[in-house]
Amino acid sequence: MSKIKGTSTHNENKQHLISECIEVYAASLIGGQWTLHIWFYLISGKKRFGELKKQLPNVTERMLTLHLRKMEKNNLVKRTVYPEVPLRVEYELTKSGKALKVLFKHLAKWGEQHKEFERNL
């Protein structure tokens, strides 16, 4: 998840697609290898960083941090910092993040149908 140079052709194309197609915009918000995994664990409630890391042992701390920041920037996740020692930070889905549950149910159903389709080829 490296930064894309603002003046690059890739960035210009991406911004054009996002502005022209609402589906591309939506996909850009939830895209990323770990975003759906993180969402899956947060749908059950608030989690601390360490809890998420334990549930996602194959993700590096850096990648988890980057995805959580992206999700926070896209208003899918709310980050709450408690001023105590040691510092406690919790992540939870926003109202918009929780609304994805319906979409992901449909996506899961489609995934199962597609797997079955491929098995029958």
Short mmCIF file of C-alpha atoms in Angstrom, two decimals:
data_model
loop_
_atom_site.label_atom_id
_atom_site.label_comp_id
_atom_site.label_asym_id
_atom_site.label_seq_id
_atom_site.Cartn_x
_atom_site.Cartn_y
_atom_site.Cartn_z
CA MET A 1 0.00 0.00 0.00
CA SER A 2 2.47 2.58 -1.14
CA LYS A 3 1.47 6.14 -1.85
CA ILE A 4 0.64 6.94 -5.44
CA LYS A 5 2.24 10.07 -6.83
CA GLY A 6 -0.53 12.66 -7.19
CA THR A 7 0.51 13.66 -10.70
CA SER A 8 0.97 10.15 -12.08
CA THR A 9 -1.06 8.84 -15.00
CA HIS A 10 -2.13 5.92 -12.80
CA ASN A 11 -3.54 8.31 -10.19
CA GLU A 12 -5.29 10.44 -12.83
CA ASN A 13 -6.90 7.32 -14.34
CA LYS A 14 -7.94 6.07 -10.92
CA GLN A 15 -9.50 9.41 -9.98
CA HIS A 16 -11.33 9.56 -13.32
CA LEU A 17 -12.77 6.06 -12.86
CA ILE A 18 -13.83 6.83 -9.30
CA SER A 19 -15.62 10.00 -10.38
CA GLU A 20 -17.33 8.29 -13.34
CA CYS A 21 -18.39 4.99 -11.77
CA ILE A 22 -19.89 4.72 -8.27
CA GLU A 23 -19.08 0.98 -8.17
CA VAL A 24 -15.38 1.73 -8.68
CA TYR A 25 -15.59 4.33 -5.90
CA ALA A 26 -17.21 1.80 -3.55
CA ALA A 27 -14.67 -0.89 -4.46
CA SER A 28 -11.81 1.54 -3.79
CA LEU A 29 -13.08 2.01 -0.22
CA ILE A 30 -13.16 -1.70 0.63
CA GLY A 31 -10.34 -2.89 -1.61
CA GLY A 32 -7.13 -4.25 -0.23
CA GLN A 33 -5.96 -7.70 0.73
CA TRP A 34 -6.72 -7.37 4.44
CA THR A 35 -9.66 -4.95 4.53
CA LEU A 36 -12.37 -7.64 4.39
CA HIS A 37 -10.55 -9.73 6.99
CA ILE A 38 -10.33 -6.77 9.36
CA TRP A 39 -13.98 -5.92 8.76
CA PHE A 40 -14.97 -9.54 9.48
CA TYR A 41 -13.42 -9.38 12.96
CA LEU A 42 -14.72 -5.89 13.73
CA ILE A 43 -18.34 -6.72 12.84
CA SER A 44 -18.60 -8.54 16.18
CA GLY A 45 -17.60 -5.40 18.11
CA LYS A 46 -14.71 -3.25 19.29
CA LYS A 47 -11.24 -4.71 19.14
CA ARG A 48 -7.83 -3.55 20.27
CA PHE A 49 -4.90 -3.66 17.87
CA GLY A 50 -3.40 -6.67 19.63
CA GLU A 51 -6.65 -8.61 19.37
CA LEU A 52 -6.82 -7.96 15.64
CA LYS A 53 -3.18 -8.98 15.24
CA LYS A 54 -3.84 -12.29 17.03
CA GLN A 55 -6.83 -13.00 14.78
CA LEU A 56 -4.78 -12.14 11.68
CA PRO A 57 -1.42 -13.81 12.38
CA ASN A 58 -0.26 -13.63 8.75
CA VAL A 59 -0.55 -9.84 8.47
CA THR A 60 2.41 -7.71 9.51
CA GLU A 61 1.88 -4.98 12.09
CA ARG A 62 2.75 -2.38 9.47
CA MET A 63 0.19 -3.71 6.98
CA LEU A 64 -2.50 -3.95 9.67
CA THR A 65 -1.77 -0.36 10.68
CA LEU A 66 -1.93 0.84 7.07
CA HIS A 67 -5.25 -0.89 6.44
CA LEU A 68 -6.77 0.38 9.68
CA ARG A 69 -5.66 3.92 8.80
CA LYS A 70 -7.16 3.59 5.33
CA MET A 71 -10.42 2.28 6.79
CA GLU A 72 -10.44 5.14 9.30
CA LYS A 73 -9.75 7.70 6.56
CA ASN A 74 -12.64 6.22 4.54
CA ASN A 75 -14.93 6.48 7.61
CA LEU A 76 -15.42 2.73 7.86
CA VAL A 77 -13.60 2.41 11.21
CA LYS A 78 -13.58 4.62 14.26
CA ARG A 79 -10.38 4.73 16.31
CA THR A 80 -10.75 5.62 19.99
CA VAL A 81 -7.68 6.47 22.07
CA TYR A 82 -8.06 6.30 25.85
CA PRO A 83 -5.67 8.59 27.79
CA GLU A 84 -4.37 6.03 30.24
CA VAL A 85 -1.08 4.33 30.91
CA PRO A 86 -0.41 2.16 29.05
CA LEU A 87 -2.23 3.77 26.14
CA ARG A 88 -5.36 1.89 25.06
CA VAL A 89 -6.66 2.15 21.49
CA GLU A 90 -9.85 0.48 20.26
CA TYR A 91 -11.18 0.10 16.75
CA GLU A 92 -14.83 -0.32 15.83
CA LEU A 93 -16.91 -0.10 12.68
CA THR A 94 -18.76 3.11 11.98
CA LYS A 95 -22.41 3.11 10.94
CA SER A 96 -21.25 3.06 7.32
CA GLY A 97 -18.87 0.18 8.06
CA LYS A 98 -21.65 -1.83 9.68
CA ALA A 99 -23.89 -1.20 6.67
CA LEU A 100 -21.49 -3.31 4.60
CA LYS A 101 -22.87 -6.43 6.28
CA VAL A 102 -25.68 -6.69 3.71
CA LEU A 103 -23.25 -6.26 0.82
CA PHE A 104 -20.85 -8.86 2.18
CA LYS A 105 -23.67 -11.38 2.67
CA HIS A 106 -24.50 -11.00 -1.03
CA LEU A 107 -20.81 -11.20 -1.94
CA ALA A 108 -20.46 -14.42 0.07
CA LYS A 109 -23.50 -15.92 -1.66
CA TRP A 110 -22.12 -14.96 -5.05
CA GLY A 111 -18.72 -16.44 -4.11
CA GLU A 112 -20.32 -19.77 -3.21
CA GLN A 113 -22.31 -19.79 -6.46
CA HIS A 114 -19.20 -18.99 -8.46
CA LYS A 115 -17.19 -21.76 -6.76
CA GLU A 116 -19.96 -24.21 -7.61
CA PHE A 117 -20.04 -22.93 -11.19
CA GLU A 118 -16.27 -23.49 -11.53
CA ARG A 119 -16.53 -27.00 -10.04
CA ASN A 120 -19.09 -27.92 -12.68
CA LEU A 121 -16.99 -26.76 -15.64
#
